[in-house]
Amino acid sequence: LQDEETRKDYDYMLDHPEEYYRHYYHYYSRRLAPKVDVRIVILVTVCAISVFQFFSWWSSYNEAINYLATVPKYRIQAAEIARQQGLLNKTKEKGKNRRSKEEIREEEEEIIKDIIKNKIDIKGGYQKPKIYDILLFQILLAPFYLCKYVVWYCWWIYCFTIKGQEYGVEEKLYIIRRYMKMSQSQFDSLEDHQKETFLERQLWIRENYEVYKREQEEELKKKMAMDPRWKRYRRWMKNEGPGRLTFIDD
């Protein structure tokens, strides 16, 4: 009874002994209440998620670099750049400093990967991770992003709704991305010729986008109709069906 709140509960119990279940609830809620500050638990959890997130992104980025290093198109280009810069020639040394073929091959591989990292801009889910994209910094910078969005939204309303200005290329692509319900990283991963096609077909206009959407749906249906896997799946659904139970007497 050293705690003030506990003494209040005890006095209330003496005055109202008939409230049996209420007394038990208050007693066990205090006994089983966590002793650690909830704010510390939340902070540690956010930090742990952020660390895992960052290293997971780094792993995906390195996998993308390793894959591109095996693609002949990018490997030949990277090797040519390395020769022009004299990086591959340095790996072949003579005399006492001469190394084994395995060591030279490993060093050449690292040089090619470094050139691919510097020359190729990987977009989408395999892009180079940035520390400001992890959860911890996103939470800390949330007020800044909110203010930035409000300023941008007011600018959009003033320029294109009130003044009636024509959309620029970035604004057109933004509207198209919103129609497609794609995130910024997903949209950035598209090829440049696809974005040019979007602009040529004026997909920022809602009617044009609806026509394009129906065309894509029809094309997808045709591909699915010609795909042997989907044909087998449709036959299975027709003949067997999901979750069909049969009871056969022995």
Short mmCIF file of C-alpha atoms in Angstrom, two decimals:
data_model
loop_
_atom_site.label_atom_id
_atom_site.label_comp_id
_atom_site.label_asym_id
_atom_site.label_seq_id
_atom_site.Cartn_x
_atom_site.Cartn_y
_atom_site.Cartn_z
CA LEU A 1 0.00 0.00 0.00
CA GLN A 2 2.94 2.36 -0.46
CA ASP A 3 1.58 3.53 -3.82
CA GLU A 4 -1.07 6.25 -3.70
CA GLU A 5 -3.21 4.68 -6.42
CA THR A 6 -3.11 1.33 -4.65
CA ARG A 7 -4.25 2.94 -1.39
CA LYS A 8 -7.18 4.55 -3.19
CA ASP A 9 -8.23 1.15 -4.55
CA TYR A 10 -7.91 -0.37 -1.09
CA ASP A 11 -10.04 2.33 0.52
CA TYR A 12 -12.63 1.94 -2.21
CA MET A 13 -12.70 -1.83 -1.59
CA LEU A 14 -13.39 -1.26 2.12
CA ASP A 15 -16.23 1.11 1.29
CA HIS A 16 -17.71 -1.09 -1.48
CA PRO A 17 -16.99 -4.75 -0.63
CA GLU A 18 -19.85 -5.91 -2.88
CA GLU A 19 -17.91 -4.95 -6.06
CA TYR A 20 -15.96 -8.19 -5.98
CA TYR A 21 -14.92 -8.47 -9.63
CA ARG A 22 -13.93 -4.83 -9.88
CA HIS A 23 -11.44 -5.25 -7.03
CA TYR A 24 -9.88 -8.28 -8.70
CA TYR A 25 -9.59 -6.43 -12.02
CA HIS A 26 -7.77 -3.47 -10.49
CA TYR A 27 -5.51 -5.73 -8.45
CA TYR A 28 -4.32 -7.89 -11.39
CA SER A 29 -4.17 -4.97 -13.81
CA ARG A 30 -1.64 -3.33 -11.50
CA ARG A 31 0.27 -6.55 -10.80
CA LEU A 32 0.54 -7.50 -14.46
CA ALA A 33 1.10 -4.00 -15.83
CA PRO A 34 4.39 -3.69 -17.79
CA LYS A 35 7.25 -2.15 -15.82
CA VAL A 36 9.03 -0.82 -18.93
CA ASP A 37 8.16 2.54 -20.43
CA VAL A 38 6.00 2.00 -23.53
CA ARG A 39 7.86 4.78 -25.35
CA ILE A 40 11.14 2.90 -24.98
CA VAL A 41 9.53 -0.28 -26.33
CA ILE A 42 8.17 1.61 -29.37
CA LEU A 43 11.52 3.30 -30.00
CA VAL A 44 13.45 0.01 -29.82
CA THR A 45 10.90 -1.68 -32.11
CA VAL A 46 11.11 1.10 -34.71
CA CYS A 47 14.92 1.02 -34.61
CA ALA A 48 14.98 -2.76 -35.03
CA ILE A 49 12.59 -2.59 -37.99
CA SER A 50 14.65 0.21 -39.56
CA VAL A 51 17.91 -1.74 -39.27
CA PHE A 52 16.33 -4.86 -40.75
CA GLN A 53 14.76 -2.76 -43.52
CA PHE A 54 18.06 -1.10 -44.44
CA PHE A 55 20.08 -4.32 -44.60
CA SER A 56 17.29 -6.06 -46.53
CA TRP A 57 17.40 -3.28 -49.14
CA TRP A 58 21.19 -3.54 -49.34
CA SER A 59 20.88 -7.28 -49.91
CA SER A 60 18.38 -6.74 -52.76
CA TYR A 61 20.61 -4.06 -54.29
CA ASN A 62 23.68 -6.32 -54.22
CA GLU A 63 21.64 -9.14 -55.78
CA ALA A 64 20.67 -6.80 -58.62
CA ILE A 65 24.31 -5.77 -59.17
CA ASN A 66 25.46 -9.40 -59.16
CA TYR A 67 22.78 -10.27 -61.71
CA LEU A 68 23.65 -7.36 -64.01
CA ALA A 69 27.29 -8.41 -63.87
CA THR A 70 26.27 -11.71 -65.50
CA VAL A 71 24.26 -10.06 -68.31
CA PRO A 72 26.54 -9.93 -71.41
CA LYS A 73 25.24 -6.51 -72.50
CA TYR A 74 26.20 -4.74 -69.27
CA ARG A 75 29.29 -6.85 -68.60
CA ILE A 76 30.86 -6.06 -71.99
CA GLN A 77 30.15 -2.35 -71.59
CA ALA A 78 31.58 -2.30 -68.06
CA ALA A 79 34.69 -4.21 -69.16
CA GLU A 80 35.25 -1.75 -72.03
CA ILE A 81 34.98 1.22 -69.67
CA ALA A 82 37.42 -0.47 -67.26
CA ARG A 83 39.95 -0.97 -70.09
CA GLN A 84 39.62 2.66 -71.16
CA GLN A 85 40.29 3.78 -67.60
CA GLY A 86 43.21 1.36 -67.30
CA LEU A 87 41.70 -0.51 -64.39
CA LEU A 88 41.93 -4.01 -65.83
CA ASN A 89 45.57 -3.56 -66.84
CA LYS A 90 46.52 -2.94 -63.23
CA THR A 91 45.37 -6.39 -62.24
CA LYS A 92 48.03 -8.12 -64.33
CA GLU A 93 51.29 -7.66 -62.46
CA LYS A 94 54.60 -9.45 -62.86
CA GLY A 95 57.52 -10.40 -60.66
CA LYS A 96 57.16 -10.71 -56.92
CA ASN A 97 53.79 -8.95 -56.96
CA ARG A 98 52.37 -11.48 -59.36
CA ARG A 99 49.11 -12.99 -58.13
CA SER A 100 47.20 -16.11 -58.97
CA LYS A 101 44.61 -16.23 -61.74
CA GLU A 102 41.88 -16.62 -59.12
CA GLU A 103 42.89 -13.41 -57.34
CA ILE A 104 43.06 -11.51 -60.64
CA ARG A 105 39.65 -12.82 -61.67
CA GLU A 106 38.10 -11.78 -58.36
CA GLU A 107 39.58 -8.30 -58.62
CA GLU A 108 38.35 -7.91 -62.20
CA GLU A 109 34.90 -9.00 -61.07
CA GLU A 110 34.86 -6.33 -58.34
CA ILE A 111 35.99 -3.68 -60.83
CA ILE A 112 33.19 -4.59 -63.23
CA LYS A 113 30.61 -4.50 -60.42
CA ASP A 114 31.86 -1.10 -59.24
CA ILE A 115 31.52 0.31 -62.76
CA ILE A 116 27.98 -1.09 -63.04
CA LYS A 117 27.10 0.53 -59.70
CA ASN A 118 28.38 3.91 -60.87
CA LYS A 119 27.09 3.83 -64.46
CA ILE A 120 23.69 2.15 -64.18
CA ASP A 121 20.82 3.78 -62.35
CA ILE A 122 18.80 0.93 -60.88
CA LYS A 123 15.21 1.91 -60.17
CA GLY A 124 12.30 0.29 -58.45
CA GLY A 125 12.57 -2.21 -55.60
CA TYR A 126 16.25 -2.97 -56.30
CA GLN A 127 17.54 0.60 -56.29
CA LYS A 128 20.36 1.71 -54.01
CA PRO A 129 18.98 2.12 -50.49
CA LYS A 130 18.88 5.57 -48.93
CA ILE A 131 18.97 6.08 -45.21
CA TYR A 132 16.15 8.63 -45.37
CA ASP A 133 13.79 5.96 -46.72
CA ILE A 134 13.88 3.75 -43.62
CA LEU A 135 11.02 3.78 -41.13
CA LEU A 136 12.82 5.74 -38.38
CA PHE A 137 13.66 8.70 -40.61
CA GLN A 138 10.23 8.56 -42.25
CA ILE A 139 8.63 9.02 -38.82
CA LEU A 140 11.02 11.82 -37.83
CA LEU A 141 10.54 13.62 -41.16
CA ALA A 142 6.77 13.10 -41.27
CA PRO A 143 5.96 16.74 -40.24
CA PHE A 144 8.30 18.04 -42.95
CA TYR A 145 6.74 15.78 -45.60
CA LEU A 146 3.25 16.83 -44.50
CA CYS A 147 4.09 20.54 -44.80
CA LYS A 148 5.75 19.91 -48.15
CA TYR A 149 2.66 18.09 -49.43
CA VAL A 150 0.32 20.88 -48.26
CA VAL A 151 2.47 23.51 -50.04
CA TRP A 152 2.59 21.37 -53.19
CA TYR A 153 -1.16 20.76 -53.12
CA CYS A 154 -1.90 24.48 -52.75
CA TRP A 155 0.46 25.21 -55.65
CA TRP A 156 -1.31 22.57 -57.78
CA ILE A 157 -4.76 24.05 -57.06
CA TYR A 158 -3.55 27.59 -57.77
CA CYS A 159 -1.75 26.77 -61.03
CA PHE A 160 -4.02 24.21 -62.66
CA THR A 161 -7.44 24.82 -61.10
CA ILE A 162 -7.57 28.55 -60.52
CA LYS A 163 -5.24 29.84 -63.26
CA GLY A 164 -5.96 26.97 -65.67
CA GLN A 165 -2.36 26.42 -66.77
CA GLU A 166 -1.49 23.46 -68.99
CA TYR A 167 0.20 20.46 -67.44
CA GLY A 168 3.93 19.95 -67.87
CA VAL A 169 5.57 16.59 -68.51
CA GLU A 170 6.08 15.86 -64.79
CA GLU A 171 2.51 16.80 -63.97
CA LYS A 172 1.16 14.61 -66.78
CA LEU A 173 3.21 11.63 -65.59
CA TYR A 174 2.02 12.23 -62.03
CA ILE A 175 -1.64 12.09 -63.11
CA ILE A 176 -0.99 8.94 -65.15
CA ARG A 177 0.72 7.29 -62.19
CA ARG A 178 -2.24 8.12 -59.96
CA TYR A 179 -4.66 6.64 -62.50
CA MET A 180 -2.57 3.46 -62.60
CA LYS A 181 -2.45 3.33 -58.79
CA MET A 182 1.30 2.79 -58.81
CA SER A 183 3.83 3.95 -56.22
CA GLN A 184 6.64 6.27 -57.24
CA SER A 185 9.22 3.47 -57.13
CA GLN A 186 7.01 1.20 -59.26
CA PHE A 187 6.46 3.93 -61.82
CA ASP A 188 10.18 4.78 -61.92
CA SER A 189 10.99 1.15 -62.70
CA LEU A 190 9.10 1.41 -66.02
CA GLU A 191 11.12 1.81 -69.20
CA ASP A 192 11.41 5.27 -70.74
CA HIS A 193 9.71 4.15 -73.95
CA GLN A 194 6.66 3.08 -71.92
CA LYS A 195 6.38 6.53 -70.39
CA GLU A 196 6.75 8.09 -73.83
CA THR A 197 3.88 5.90 -75.03
CA PHE A 198 1.76 7.13 -72.13
CA LEU A 199 2.44 10.72 -73.12
CA GLU A 200 1.82 10.09 -76.82
CA ARG A 201 -1.57 8.58 -76.03
CA GLN A 202 -2.38 11.45 -73.65
CA LEU A 203 -3.26 9.14 -70.80
CA TRP A 204 -3.47 12.04 -68.34
CA ILE A 205 -6.92 12.58 -69.86
CA ARG A 206 -9.33 10.28 -68.03
CA GLU A 207 -11.20 9.12 -71.14
CA ASN A 208 -7.97 8.17 -72.93
CA TYR A 209 -6.77 6.26 -69.89
CA GLU A 210 -10.04 4.28 -69.67
CA VAL A 211 -9.63 3.24 -73.32
CA TYR A 212 -6.00 2.23 -72.68
CA LYS A 213 -7.03 0.28 -69.57
CA ARG A 214 -9.64 -1.71 -71.49
CA GLU A 215 -7.10 -2.47 -74.22
CA GLN A 216 -4.64 -3.78 -71.66
CA GLU A 217 -7.30 -5.94 -70.04
CA GLU A 218 -8.28 -7.42 -73.42
CA GLU A 219 -4.64 -8.09 -74.28
CA LEU A 220 -4.12 -9.80 -70.94
CA LYS A 221 -7.17 -11.99 -71.53
CA LYS A 222 -5.82 -13.03 -74.94
CA LYS A 223 -2.43 -13.92 -73.46
CA MET A 224 -4.07 -15.93 -70.71
CA ALA A 225 -6.25 -17.71 -73.26
CA MET A 226 -3.16 -18.74 -75.26
CA ASP A 227 -1.03 -19.65 -72.25
CA PRO A 228 -0.84 -23.47 -71.83
CA ARG A 229 -0.68 -23.15 -68.04
CA TRP A 230 -3.95 -21.23 -67.92
CA LYS A 231 -5.53 -23.76 -70.28
CA ARG A 232 -4.58 -26.58 -67.91
CA TYR A 233 -5.88 -24.56 -64.97
CA ARG A 234 -9.23 -23.91 -66.67
CA ARG A 235 -9.58 -27.61 -67.52
CA TRP A 236 -8.85 -28.51 -63.93
CA MET A 237 -11.41 -25.97 -62.64
CA LYS A 238 -13.99 -27.33 -65.07
CA ASN A 239 -13.40 -31.02 -64.34
CA GLU A 240 -12.34 -31.01 -60.70
CA GLY A 241 -12.94 -27.60 -59.17
CA PRO A 242 -11.44 -26.27 -55.95
CA GLY A 243 -12.21 -27.99 -52.72
CA ARG A 244 -14.43 -30.70 -54.23
CA LEU A 245 -15.12 -33.52 -51.79
CA THR A 246 -16.25 -36.97 -52.88
CA PHE A 247 -17.49 -39.75 -50.64
CA ILE A 248 -16.88 -43.19 -52.08
CA ASP A 249 -18.02 -46.29 -50.28
CA ASP A 250 -15.31 -48.86 -49.82
#
